[in-house]
Amino acid sequence: MELALILAAFGGGLFGAAIGGTISFIFTGLMALVGIAINLSIGDASFLNTVAFGPFFGPHIAFVGGVAAAAYAGLKKCEGAELNEYTIDGADCATPLFAIKDPMILLVGGIFGVLGLLINNMLINTGIAIDTIATTVVIMGIASRLLIGKQGLFGAYPSGEKKFDFSPRYIVYTALWGFGLAAVTSYAALAINVNSIGWAISAVSLLFLFTKANNFVVSHHVTMVAGYIAFATGSVLIGAVSGAVSSMAGEYINRWTNTHVKSHLDMPAIVIALGSFVALTLLN
């Protein structure tokens, strides 16, 4: 592996820490849409591979760096560091950390960016048919939680609080929006022969989390799995059904991994990794 690529991954992870993991991921979606347009127009995927999914905004580098840096900032807060009186929640990967002016936070982001690059390359070299970027995000999220967050893998619920308090109406609602979104995603993916088009749109849509629509839906796990399943089966209907499964799976996983915790373990990445394994290994 070239030293230049390792240095670039360090910079990508550091930049992800500075602007925040969620913001870096929104940029990933924007760059993916640009890259898809370029690839469809002239058949050149270099922008897609280098900028959107490479060391600049690849989630396994930039997002991972932001998540690890937030966990580290949260740890320092818990240990009593002042951090310029900046209130830090280690599970908050949406807040930019640039304002803290702590070089160690940026260094953690850069180091995890390099580790994300190395792990993703290792997964590619194993030949396992799975979304290696999503799997890397999961692995690095677990590492951040265990090594930096200094807690167990799952959140500790207070006594008396139910972990899975889903009403029948909520289950139907969640499955329905997943089904509908996956249906249109599967159709578009098959029509233009790009399985990640829905995922890219979902990633960009997270921009609305920073507006008054702060309860805006997080949907990229639904759209990416639908793209994989639609490609594997050639069926819009099966892709739509996968969306209902993915949306409900996300709800259950999120209550295991991201409730009452001190770091972020990305639920969409877990769903995408599992869904991609089903599509690429079992269905293919």
mmCIF file of C-alpha atoms in Angstrom:
data_model
loop_
_atom_site.group_PDB
_atom_site.id
_atom_site.type_symbol
_atom_site.label_atom_id
_atom_site.label_comp_id
_atom_site.label_asym_id
_atom_site.label_seq_id
_atom_site.Cartn_x
_atom_site.Cartn_y
_atom_site.Cartn_z
ATOM 1 C CA MET A 1 0.000 0.000 0.000
ATOM 2 C CA GLU A 2 1.329 3.421 -0.956
ATOM 3 C CA LEU A 3 2.391 5.844 1.758
ATOM 4 C CA ALA A 4 0.458 8.574 -0.047
ATOM 5 C CA LEU A 5 -2.784 6.623 0.374
ATOM 6 C CA ILE A 6 -2.116 6.100 4.085
ATOM 7 C CA LEU A 7 -1.422 9.809 4.526
ATOM 8 C CA ALA A 8 -4.609 10.610 2.628
ATOM 9 C CA ALA A 9 -6.591 8.295 4.918
ATOM 10 C CA PHE A 10 -5.091 10.040 7.944
ATOM 11 C CA GLY A 11 -6.216 13.361 6.505
ATOM 12 C CA GLY A 12 -9.671 12.006 5.695
ATOM 13 C CA GLY A 13 -10.175 10.665 9.212
ATOM 14 C CA LEU A 14 -8.892 13.903 10.717
ATOM 15 C CA PHE A 15 -11.219 15.948 8.498
ATOM 16 C CA GLY A 16 -14.126 13.702 9.482
ATOM 17 C CA ALA A 17 -13.333 14.414 13.133
ATOM 18 C CA ALA A 18 -13.193 18.155 12.505
ATOM 19 C CA ILE A 19 -16.533 18.417 10.692
ATOM 20 C CA GLY A 20 -18.317 15.543 12.453
ATOM 21 C CA GLY A 21 -19.117 12.050 11.256
ATOM 22 C CA THR A 22 -22.655 12.799 10.107
ATOM 23 C CA ILE A 23 -21.651 15.855 8.096
ATOM 24 C CA SER A 24 -18.837 13.907 6.462
ATOM 25 C CA PHE A 25 -21.374 11.223 5.534
ATOM 26 C CA ILE A 26 -23.681 13.793 3.948
ATOM 27 C CA PHE A 27 -20.717 14.856 1.820
ATOM 28 C CA THR A 28 -20.249 11.180 0.915
ATOM 29 C CA GLY A 29 -23.774 11.107 -0.462
ATOM 30 C CA LEU A 30 -23.289 14.328 -2.403
ATOM 31 C CA MET A 31 -20.021 13.128 -3.895
ATOM 32 C CA ALA A 32 -21.590 9.745 -4.681
ATOM 33 C CA LEU A 33 -24.359 11.424 -6.675
ATOM 34 C CA VAL A 34 -21.759 13.430 -8.599
ATOM 35 C CA GLY A 35 -19.665 10.307 -9.161
ATOM 36 C CA ILE A 36 -22.661 8.280 -10.318
ATOM 37 C CA ALA A 37 -23.578 11.021 -12.794
ATOM 38 C CA ILE A 38 -20.013 11.098 -14.139
ATOM 39 C CA ASN A 39 -19.866 7.321 -14.413
ATOM 40 C CA LEU A 40 -23.207 7.108 -16.212
ATOM 41 C CA SER A 41 -22.187 9.912 -18.575
ATOM 42 C CA ILE A 42 -18.641 8.954 -19.567
ATOM 43 C CA GLY A 43 -17.992 5.605 -17.906
ATOM 44 C CA ASP A 44 -15.321 6.927 -15.526
ATOM 45 C CA ALA A 45 -15.617 5.755 -11.903
ATOM 46 C CA SER A 46 -12.409 7.393 -10.644
ATOM 47 C CA PHE A 47 -14.229 10.277 -8.912
ATOM 48 C CA LEU A 48 -16.616 7.827 -7.276
ATOM 49 C CA ASN A 49 -13.829 5.557 -6.040
ATOM 50 C CA THR A 50 -11.370 8.274 -4.995
ATOM 51 C CA VAL A 51 -13.537 11.035 -3.551
ATOM 52 C CA ALA A 52 -16.885 9.525 -2.531
ATOM 53 C CA PHE A 53 -15.627 6.127 -1.380
ATOM 54 C CA GLY A 54 -11.919 6.821 -1.099
ATOM 55 C CA PRO A 55 -9.835 8.570 1.562
ATOM 56 C CA PHE A 56 -11.659 11.882 1.238
ATOM 57 C CA PHE A 57 -15.220 10.918 2.219
ATOM 58 C CA GLY A 58 -15.281 7.119 2.350
ATOM 59 C CA PRO A 59 -17.370 6.229 5.435
ATOM 60 C CA HIS A 60 -14.757 3.678 6.500
ATOM 61 C CA ILE A 61 -12.333 6.593 6.820
ATOM 62 C CA ALA A 62 -14.054 9.960 7.360
ATOM 63 C CA PHE A 63 -17.159 8.780 9.223
ATOM 64 C CA VAL A 64 -15.132 6.322 11.289
ATOM 65 C CA GLY A 65 -12.736 9.136 12.207
ATOM 66 C CA GLY A 66 -15.620 11.326 13.318
ATOM 67 C CA VAL A 67 -17.167 8.566 15.431
ATOM 68 C CA ALA A 68 -13.886 7.719 17.175
ATOM 69 C CA ALA A 69 -13.059 11.375 17.805
ATOM 70 C CA ALA A 70 -16.485 11.992 19.352
ATOM 71 C CA ALA A 71 -16.037 8.959 21.616
ATOM 72 C CA TYR A 72 -12.631 10.270 22.689
ATOM 73 C CA ALA A 73 -14.017 13.753 23.349
ATOM 74 C CA GLY A 74 -16.802 12.227 25.433
ATOM 75 C CA LEU A 75 -14.255 10.205 27.402
ATOM 76 C CA LYS A 76 -12.213 13.321 28.177
ATOM 77 C CA LYS A 77 -15.345 15.075 29.372
ATOM 78 C CA CYS A 78 -16.140 12.146 31.682
ATOM 79 C CA GLU A 79 -12.594 12.248 33.027
ATOM 80 C CA GLY A 80 -13.015 15.917 33.917
ATOM 81 C CA ALA A 81 -11.153 17.630 31.086
ATOM 82 C CA GLU A 82 -12.505 21.079 30.418
ATOM 83 C CA LEU A 83 -12.279 21.000 26.623
ATOM 84 C CA ASN A 84 -12.802 24.740 26.459
ATOM 85 C CA GLU A 85 -16.058 24.236 28.388
ATOM 86 C CA TYR A 86 -17.496 22.458 25.345
ATOM 87 C CA THR A 87 -20.231 19.959 26.200
ATOM 88 C CA ILE A 88 -19.466 16.659 24.486
ATOM 89 C CA ASP A 89 -21.578 13.548 24.198
ATOM 90 C CA GLY A 90 -19.429 10.649 23.042
ATOM 91 C CA ALA A 91 -22.342 9.169 21.096
ATOM 92 C CA ASP A 92 -22.923 12.421 19.184
ATOM 93 C CA CYS A 93 -21.290 12.079 15.772
ATOM 94 C CA ALA A 94 -23.272 14.981 14.310
ATOM 95 C CA THR A 95 -21.519 17.837 16.131
ATOM 96 C CA PRO A 96 -18.342 19.195 14.483
ATOM 97 C CA LEU A 97 -15.382 18.912 16.854
ATOM 98 C CA PHE A 98 -13.271 21.629 15.234
ATOM 99 C CA ALA A 99 -14.396 24.234 17.781
ATOM 100 C CA ILE A 100 -12.845 22.294 20.673
ATOM 101 C CA LYS A 101 -9.298 23.071 19.466
ATOM 102 C CA ASP A 102 -7.918 19.847 20.958
ATOM 103 C CA PRO A 103 -5.202 18.306 18.734
ATOM 104 C CA MET A 104 -5.610 14.866 20.327
ATOM 105 C CA ILE A 105 -9.203 14.680 19.143
ATOM 106 C CA LEU A 106 -8.095 15.302 15.564
ATOM 107 C CA LEU A 107 -5.256 12.790 15.921
ATOM 108 C CA VAL A 108 -7.688 10.109 17.074
ATOM 109 C CA GLY A 109 -9.796 10.789 13.992
ATOM 110 C CA GLY A 110 -6.763 10.531 11.732
ATOM 111 C CA ILE A 111 -5.527 7.306 13.322
ATOM 112 C CA PHE A 112 -8.924 5.655 13.021
ATOM 113 C CA GLY A 113 -9.122 6.813 9.413
ATOM 114 C CA VAL A 114 -5.916 4.903 8.660
ATOM 115 C CA LEU A 115 -7.163 1.852 10.554
ATOM 116 C CA GLY A 116 -10.411 1.989 8.593
ATOM 117 C CA LEU A 117 -8.476 2.016 5.322
ATOM 118 C CA LEU A 118 -6.380 -0.980 6.384
ATOM 119 C CA ILE A 119 -9.318 -3.033 7.625
ATOM 120 C CA ASN A 120 -11.377 -2.334 4.502
ATOM 121 C CA ASN A 121 -8.479 -3.442 2.297
ATOM 122 C CA MET A 122 -8.071 -6.572 4.404
ATOM 123 C CA LEU A 123 -11.757 -7.423 3.979
ATOM 124 C CA ILE A 124 -11.508 -6.886 0.225
ATOM 125 C CA ASN A 125 -8.513 -9.213 0.036
ATOM 126 C CA THR A 126 -10.366 -11.981 1.878
ATOM 127 C CA GLY A 127 -12.792 -12.195 -1.033
ATOM 128 C CA ILE A 128 -15.835 -12.333 1.249
ATOM 129 C CA ALA A 129 -18.910 -11.198 -0.672
ATOM 130 C CA ILE A 130 -20.090 -8.421 1.630
ATOM 131 C CA ASP A 131 -20.214 -4.633 1.705
ATOM 132 C CA THR A 132 -16.695 -4.123 3.046
ATOM 133 C CA ILE A 133 -17.146 -0.417 3.770
ATOM 134 C CA ALA A 134 -20.230 -0.983 5.934
ATOM 135 C CA THR A 135 -18.523 -3.908 7.655
ATOM 136 C CA THR A 136 -15.481 -1.752 8.380
ATOM 137 C CA VAL A 137 -17.708 0.946 9.891
ATOM 138 C CA VAL A 138 -19.200 -1.702 12.191
ATOM 139 C CA ILE A 139 -15.798 -3.096 13.209
ATOM 140 C CA MET A 140 -14.389 0.352 13.920
ATOM 141 C CA GLY A 141 -17.531 1.365 15.810
ATOM 142 C CA ILE A 142 -17.103 -1.659 18.061
ATOM 143 C CA ALA A 143 -13.433 -0.763 18.535
ATOM 144 C CA SER A 144 -14.348 2.830 19.456
ATOM 145 C CA ARG A 145 -16.869 1.623 22.010
ATOM 146 C CA LEU A 146 -14.664 -0.966 23.669
ATOM 147 C CA LEU A 147 -11.340 0.903 23.541
ATOM 148 C CA ILE A 148 -12.394 4.544 23.867
ATOM 149 C CA GLY A 149 -15.947 4.530 25.209
ATOM 150 C CA LYS A 150 -14.867 2.106 27.931
ATOM 151 C CA GLN A 151 -18.205 0.362 28.191
ATOM 152 C CA GLY A 152 -19.796 -2.887 27.103
ATOM 153 C CA LEU A 153 -21.029 -3.418 23.586
ATOM 154 C CA PHE A 154 -24.680 -2.702 24.398
ATOM 155 C CA GLY A 155 -26.387 0.066 26.341
ATOM 156 C CA ALA A 156 -27.361 -0.425 29.983
ATOM 157 C CA TYR A 157 -31.066 0.307 30.354
ATOM 158 C CA PRO A 158 -32.383 1.674 33.666
ATOM 159 C CA SER A 159 -34.579 -0.759 35.558
ATOM 160 C CA GLY A 160 -38.188 -0.441 34.528
ATOM 161 C CA GLU A 161 -37.444 0.914 31.044
ATOM 162 C CA LYS A 162 -38.475 -1.394 28.229
ATOM 163 C CA LYS A 163 -35.936 -1.992 25.490
ATOM 164 C CA PHE A 164 -38.474 -2.922 22.816
ATOM 165 C CA ASP A 165 -41.626 -0.915 23.459
ATOM 166 C CA PHE A 166 -43.072 -1.182 19.945
ATOM 167 C CA SER A 167 -46.826 -0.886 19.537
ATOM 168 C CA PRO A 168 -48.491 -2.824 16.689
ATOM 169 C CA ARG A 169 -49.242 0.482 14.984
ATOM 170 C CA TYR A 170 -45.586 1.518 15.133
ATOM 171 C CA ILE A 171 -44.447 -1.822 13.713
ATOM 172 C CA VAL A 172 -46.874 -1.523 10.785
ATOM 173 C CA TYR A 173 -45.836 2.093 10.193
ATOM 174 C CA THR A 174 -42.120 1.261 10.210
ATOM 175 C CA ALA A 175 -42.501 -1.733 7.908
ATOM 176 C CA LEU A 176 -44.728 0.281 5.553
ATOM 177 C CA TRP A 177 -42.339 3.183 5.037
ATOM 178 C CA GLY A 178 -39.480 0.741 4.550
ATOM 179 C CA PHE A 179 -41.481 -1.207 1.964
ATOM 180 C CA GLY A 180 -42.491 1.887 0.006
ATOM 181 C CA LEU A 181 -39.065 3.508 -0.011
ATOM 182 C CA ALA A 182 -37.404 0.235 -0.981
ATOM 183 C CA ALA A 183 -39.890 -0.255 -3.817
ATOM 184 C CA VAL A 184 -39.017 3.019 -5.532
ATOM 185 C CA THR A 185 -35.326 2.491 -4.743
ATOM 186 C CA SER A 186 -35.322 -0.990 -6.280
ATOM 187 C CA TYR A 187 -37.070 0.275 -9.403
ATOM 188 C CA ALA A 188 -34.617 3.140 -9.883
ATOM 189 C CA ALA A 189 -31.580 0.947 -9.155
ATOM 190 C CA LEU A 190 -32.592 -1.619 -11.759
ATOM 191 C CA ALA A 191 -33.611 1.042 -14.284
ATOM 192 C CA ILE A 192 -30.237 2.823 -14.305
ATOM 193 C CA ASN A 193 -28.147 -0.185 -13.224
ATOM 194 C CA VAL A 194 -26.782 1.522 -10.086
ATOM 195 C CA ASN A 195 -27.524 -0.292 -6.838
ATOM 196 C CA SER A 196 -26.362 2.600 -4.639
ATOM 197 C CA ILE A 197 -28.516 5.389 -6.108
ATOM 198 C CA GLY A 198 -31.108 5.217 -3.322
ATOM 199 C CA TRP A 199 -28.384 5.026 -0.696
ATOM 200 C CA ALA A 200 -26.753 8.199 -2.036
ATOM 201 C CA ILE A 201 -30.054 10.083 -1.974
ATOM 202 C CA SER A 202 -30.734 8.876 1.569
ATOM 203 C CA ALA A 203 -27.268 9.995 2.666
ATOM 204 C CA VAL A 204 -27.820 13.501 1.296
ATOM 205 C CA SER A 205 -31.247 13.656 2.940
ATOM 206 C CA LEU A 206 -29.562 13.549 6.366
ATOM 207 C CA LEU A 207 -28.866 17.237 5.786
ATOM 208 C CA PHE A 208 -32.418 17.816 7.033
ATOM 209 C CA LEU A 209 -31.396 16.560 10.482
ATOM 210 C CA PHE A 210 -29.700 19.943 10.879
ATOM 211 C CA THR A 211 -32.901 21.867 10.117
ATOM 212 C CA LYS A 212 -36.157 22.229 12.009
ATOM 213 C CA ALA A 213 -37.059 18.766 10.676
ATOM 214 C CA ASN A 214 -34.852 17.231 13.365
ATOM 215 C CA ASN A 215 -36.881 14.007 13.412
ATOM 216 C CA PHE A 216 -36.153 13.392 9.751
ATOM 217 C CA VAL A 217 -35.976 9.724 8.813
ATOM 218 C CA VAL A 218 -32.624 7.910 8.609
ATOM 219 C CA SER A 219 -33.083 5.571 5.671
ATOM 220 C CA HIS A 220 -29.799 4.670 3.972
ATOM 221 C CA HIS A 221 -29.819 1.159 5.443
ATOM 222 C CA VAL A 222 -33.191 0.536 3.798
ATOM 223 C CA THR A 223 -32.204 1.923 0.398
ATOM 224 C CA MET A 224 -28.786 0.243 0.223
ATOM 225 C CA VAL A 225 -30.079 -3.190 1.183
ATOM 226 C CA ALA A 226 -32.927 -2.759 -1.312
ATOM 227 C CA GLY A 227 -30.374 -1.976 -4.016
ATOM 228 C CA TYR A 228 -28.377 -5.087 -3.196
ATOM 229 C CA ILE A 229 -31.440 -7.352 -3.021
ATOM 230 C CA ALA A 230 -32.968 -5.944 -6.213
ATOM 231 C CA PHE A 231 -29.724 -6.553 -8.089
ATOM 232 C CA ALA A 232 -29.424 -10.085 -6.713
ATOM 233 C CA THR A 233 -33.004 -11.068 -7.579
ATOM 234 C CA GLY A 234 -33.971 -8.714 -10.405
ATOM 235 C CA SER A 235 -37.239 -8.128 -8.549
ATOM 236 C CA VAL A 236 -38.701 -4.830 -7.386
ATOM 237 C CA LEU A 237 -41.140 -6.712 -5.150
ATOM 238 C CA ILE A 238 -38.439 -8.656 -3.318
ATOM 239 C CA GLY A 239 -36.423 -5.458 -2.991
ATOM 240 C CA ALA A 240 -39.461 -3.770 -1.451
ATOM 241 C CA VAL A 241 -39.964 -6.611 1.022
ATOM 242 C CA SER A 242 -36.312 -6.303 2.030
ATOM 243 C CA GLY A 243 -37.025 -2.669 2.862
ATOM 244 C CA ALA A 244 -39.729 -3.638 5.347
ATOM 245 C CA VAL A 245 -37.342 -6.128 6.947
ATOM 246 C CA SER A 246 -34.461 -3.624 7.023
ATOM 247 C CA SER A 247 -36.511 -0.832 8.582
ATOM 248 C CA MET A 248 -37.725 -3.085 11.396
ATOM 249 C CA ALA A 249 -34.304 -4.663 11.886
ATOM 250 C CA GLY A 250 -32.882 -1.164 12.217
ATOM 251 C CA GLU A 251 -35.329 -0.310 14.992
ATOM 252 C CA TYR A 252 -34.407 -3.390 17.005
ATOM 253 C CA ILE A 253 -30.665 -3.033 16.436
ATOM 254 C CA ASN A 254 -30.716 0.652 17.347
ATOM 255 C CA ARG A 255 -32.170 -0.133 20.749
ATOM 256 C CA TRP A 256 -29.369 -2.600 21.358
ATOM 257 C CA THR A 257 -26.489 -0.497 20.080
ATOM 258 C CA ASN A 258 -27.310 3.207 20.398
ATOM 259 C CA THR A 259 -29.481 3.713 23.462
ATOM 260 C CA HIS A 260 -27.878 4.628 26.818
ATOM 261 C CA VAL A 261 -24.374 4.455 25.344
ATOM 262 C CA LYS A 262 -21.192 6.571 25.352
ATOM 263 C CA SER A 263 -20.209 6.135 21.703
ATOM 264 C CA HIS A 264 -21.866 5.643 18.328
ATOM 265 C CA LEU A 265 -22.186 2.164 16.832
ATOM 266 C CA ASP A 266 -23.782 2.697 13.446
ATOM 267 C CA MET A 267 -27.080 0.854 13.101
ATOM 268 C CA PRO A 268 -27.406 1.445 9.325
ATOM 269 C CA ALA A 269 -23.941 -0.011 8.750
ATOM 270 C CA ILE A 270 -24.900 -3.146 10.692
ATOM 271 C CA VAL A 271 -28.070 -3.601 8.632
ATOM 272 C CA ILE A 272 -26.222 -2.947 5.360
ATOM 273 C CA ALA A 273 -23.458 -5.402 6.233
ATOM 274 C CA LEU A 274 -25.977 -8.125 7.067
ATOM 275 C CA GLY A 275 -28.186 -7.359 4.067
ATOM 276 C CA SER A 276 -25.253 -7.274 1.664
ATOM 277 C CA PHE A 277 -24.083 -10.670 2.905
ATOM 278 C CA VAL A 278 -27.532 -12.115 2.222
ATOM 279 C CA ALA A 279 -27.687 -10.547 -1.244
ATOM 280 C CA LEU A 280 -24.110 -11.102 -2.388
ATOM 281 C CA THR A 281 -23.427 -14.483 -0.788
ATOM 282 C CA LEU A 282 -26.709 -16.295 -0.226
ATOM 283 C CA LEU A 283 -28.873 -14.995 -3.083
ATOM 284 C CA ASN A 284 -26.112 -14.710 -5.672
#
